[in-house]
XYZ file of C-alpha atoms in Angstrom:
174
model
C 0.181 -0.061 0.096
C 2.799 2.455 0.836
C 4.585 1.605 -2.182
C 1.472 2.373 -4.426
C 1.044 5.809 -2.739
C 4.696 6.611 -3.285
C 4.370 5.801 -6.858
C 1.242 7.363 -7.086
C 2.501 10.692 -5.482
C 5.676 10.665 -7.956
C 3.270 10.325 -11.121
C 1.410 13.567 -9.738
C 4.588 15.386 -9.159
C 6.008 14.633 -12.596
C 2.821 15.481 -14.083
C 2.672 18.992 -12.533
C 6.386 19.507 -13.125
C 5.910 19.041 -16.738
C 2.966 21.482 -17.054
C 4.679 24.799 -16.315
C 1.920 26.818 -17.608
C -1.383 25.376 -16.658
C -3.571 28.182 -17.673
C -1.621 28.796 -21.172
C -0.777 32.264 -19.832
C 2.431 33.270 -21.914
C 2.079 37.028 -21.615
C 2.920 36.748 -17.987
C 6.161 34.505 -18.741
C 7.177 36.987 -21.456
C 6.442 40.024 -19.370
C 8.703 38.203 -16.525
C 11.440 37.532 -19.036
C 11.666 40.848 -20.232
C 11.986 42.527 -16.656
C 14.828 39.984 -16.134
C 16.599 41.169 -19.058
C 17.001 44.714 -17.813
C 20.383 45.785 -16.725
C 21.510 44.659 -13.508
C 21.190 47.483 -10.870
C 24.998 47.481 -10.143
C 25.469 48.452 -13.599
C 23.361 51.422 -13.255
C 26.174 53.968 -12.643
C 29.676 54.349 -13.497
C 32.288 56.521 -11.634
C 35.358 58.495 -12.837
C 37.817 60.997 -11.619
C 40.829 62.754 -13.240
C 43.868 62.829 -11.300
C 43.967 65.605 -8.883
C 47.010 67.696 -8.256
C 47.609 69.121 -4.846
C 50.612 70.716 -3.028
C 51.595 69.589 0.307
C 50.298 72.053 3.037
C 47.449 73.321 0.378
C 43.986 72.409 -0.153
C 42.100 71.581 -3.436
C 38.891 70.031 -4.928
C 38.528 66.738 -6.746
C 35.655 66.551 -9.025
C 33.951 63.113 -9.186
C 31.759 62.266 -12.146
C 29.011 59.808 -11.883
C 26.975 58.735 -15.060
C 23.608 57.310 -14.398
C 22.960 54.921 -17.162
C 19.169 54.872 -18.677
C 16.677 53.914 -17.418
C 17.742 54.274 -14.061
C 17.957 57.282 -11.584
C 19.102 57.362 -8.021
C 18.142 59.516 -4.880
C 19.687 63.022 -4.553
C 21.613 63.959 -1.599
C 19.781 64.982 0.607
C 16.778 62.932 -0.618
C 13.574 64.246 -0.664
C 12.134 61.925 1.912
C 13.705 60.763 5.009
C 13.072 57.103 4.236
C 15.067 57.403 0.967
C 18.525 56.370 0.636
C 20.790 58.944 -0.633
C 23.709 58.931 -3.080
C 26.777 59.127 -0.980
C 30.551 58.742 -1.189
C 33.195 58.613 1.136
C 37.077 58.437 1.158
C 39.105 57.637 4.276
C 41.301 60.138 5.208
C 44.962 58.677 5.107
C 48.579 59.322 4.401
C 48.340 63.249 4.947
C 45.063 63.520 2.879
C 42.045 64.808 4.672
C 38.647 64.665 2.969
C 36.143 66.866 3.634
C 32.073 66.748 3.407
C 31.279 66.336 -0.501
C 29.287 68.804 -2.023
C 26.584 66.970 -3.899
C 24.608 68.955 -6.677
C 20.982 69.950 -6.205
C 18.497 67.122 -7.610
C 15.995 67.382 -10.112
C 12.314 66.912 -8.979
C 10.570 64.048 -10.880
C 7.255 62.227 -10.468
C 7.409 58.486 -10.877
C 4.527 55.676 -10.707
C 5.710 54.324 -7.440
C 5.674 57.291 -5.732
C 2.779 59.789 -4.591
C 4.912 62.893 -4.720
C 7.811 63.850 -6.901
C 11.130 63.054 -5.777
C 14.803 64.499 -5.909
C 16.819 62.428 -8.127
C 19.972 62.549 -10.063
C 19.850 61.023 -13.489
C 22.296 61.533 -16.771
C 25.764 62.669 -15.688
C 26.402 64.762 -12.459
C 29.537 66.039 -10.670
C 30.290 65.668 -6.886
C 33.023 68.290 -5.544
C 35.312 66.786 -2.924
C 37.188 69.187 -0.846
C 40.887 67.576 -0.102
C 43.697 68.984 2.366
C 47.011 67.962 2.163
C 48.915 68.126 5.166
C 52.246 69.958 5.064
C 54.113 66.607 5.809
C 52.273 64.587 3.230
C 54.378 62.208 1.376
C 54.919 63.722 -2.427
C 54.144 61.426 -5.274
C 51.270 59.703 -6.718
C 48.553 58.077 -4.656
C 45.372 56.161 -5.343
C 42.958 56.587 -2.651
C 40.047 54.016 -2.379
C 36.401 55.048 -1.448
C 32.925 53.947 -1.397
C 30.084 55.004 -3.554
C 26.741 54.036 -2.238
C 23.374 54.500 -4.113
C 19.998 53.068 -4.763
C 18.822 52.452 -8.572
C 15.313 53.186 -9.520
C 13.718 52.898 -12.778
C 10.251 54.158 -13.831
C 8.615 51.465 -11.806
C 10.670 50.186 -9.096
C 13.817 50.560 -6.851
C 16.354 47.818 -6.584
C 18.247 46.855 -3.439
C 21.042 49.815 -2.559
C 24.494 49.186 -4.123
C 27.954 49.904 -2.505
C 30.699 50.051 -5.320
C 34.593 50.634 -4.649
C 36.139 53.729 -6.384
C 39.347 55.018 -6.605
C 40.561 58.917 -6.642
C 44.132 59.390 -8.248
C 45.946 62.180 -6.386
C 49.385 63.435 -7.054
C 50.967 65.434 -3.895
C 53.819 67.843 -5.207
């Protein structure tokens, strides 16, 4: 009896597994396939920075360039709502270099399907200005300073999980 029930259970399972679309609703499967073919959220933004030159004992400003790839946008800093994750960039002060608070551009107000109110966002290309101080005793020469870029990519319909990306800033101290 147990063996017959086990065989019957296996037959039912294999019949269900072979029938992935019992209602013949192929439009939902097509829509889901299109959704998964969108760019991955981590590919929503690229970072670049030209080599910054600064004299030991002086201050300067690094220009950090972000390019948000269509169809994505990211929240501004500060964001328009407290519960939204702002775009941030942080560099660790070390080797005689001190990084001040970044100067973020003003966001653009835009309305989306998933929000009742317009949101402050960045899209396209933006620049963040980063004040840097080089200590008088900072070692001269080229350095590469590592940082973290954090953002939450969204498209017209949904926001994805926040992303943290390693970035580098080339600096030459003279």
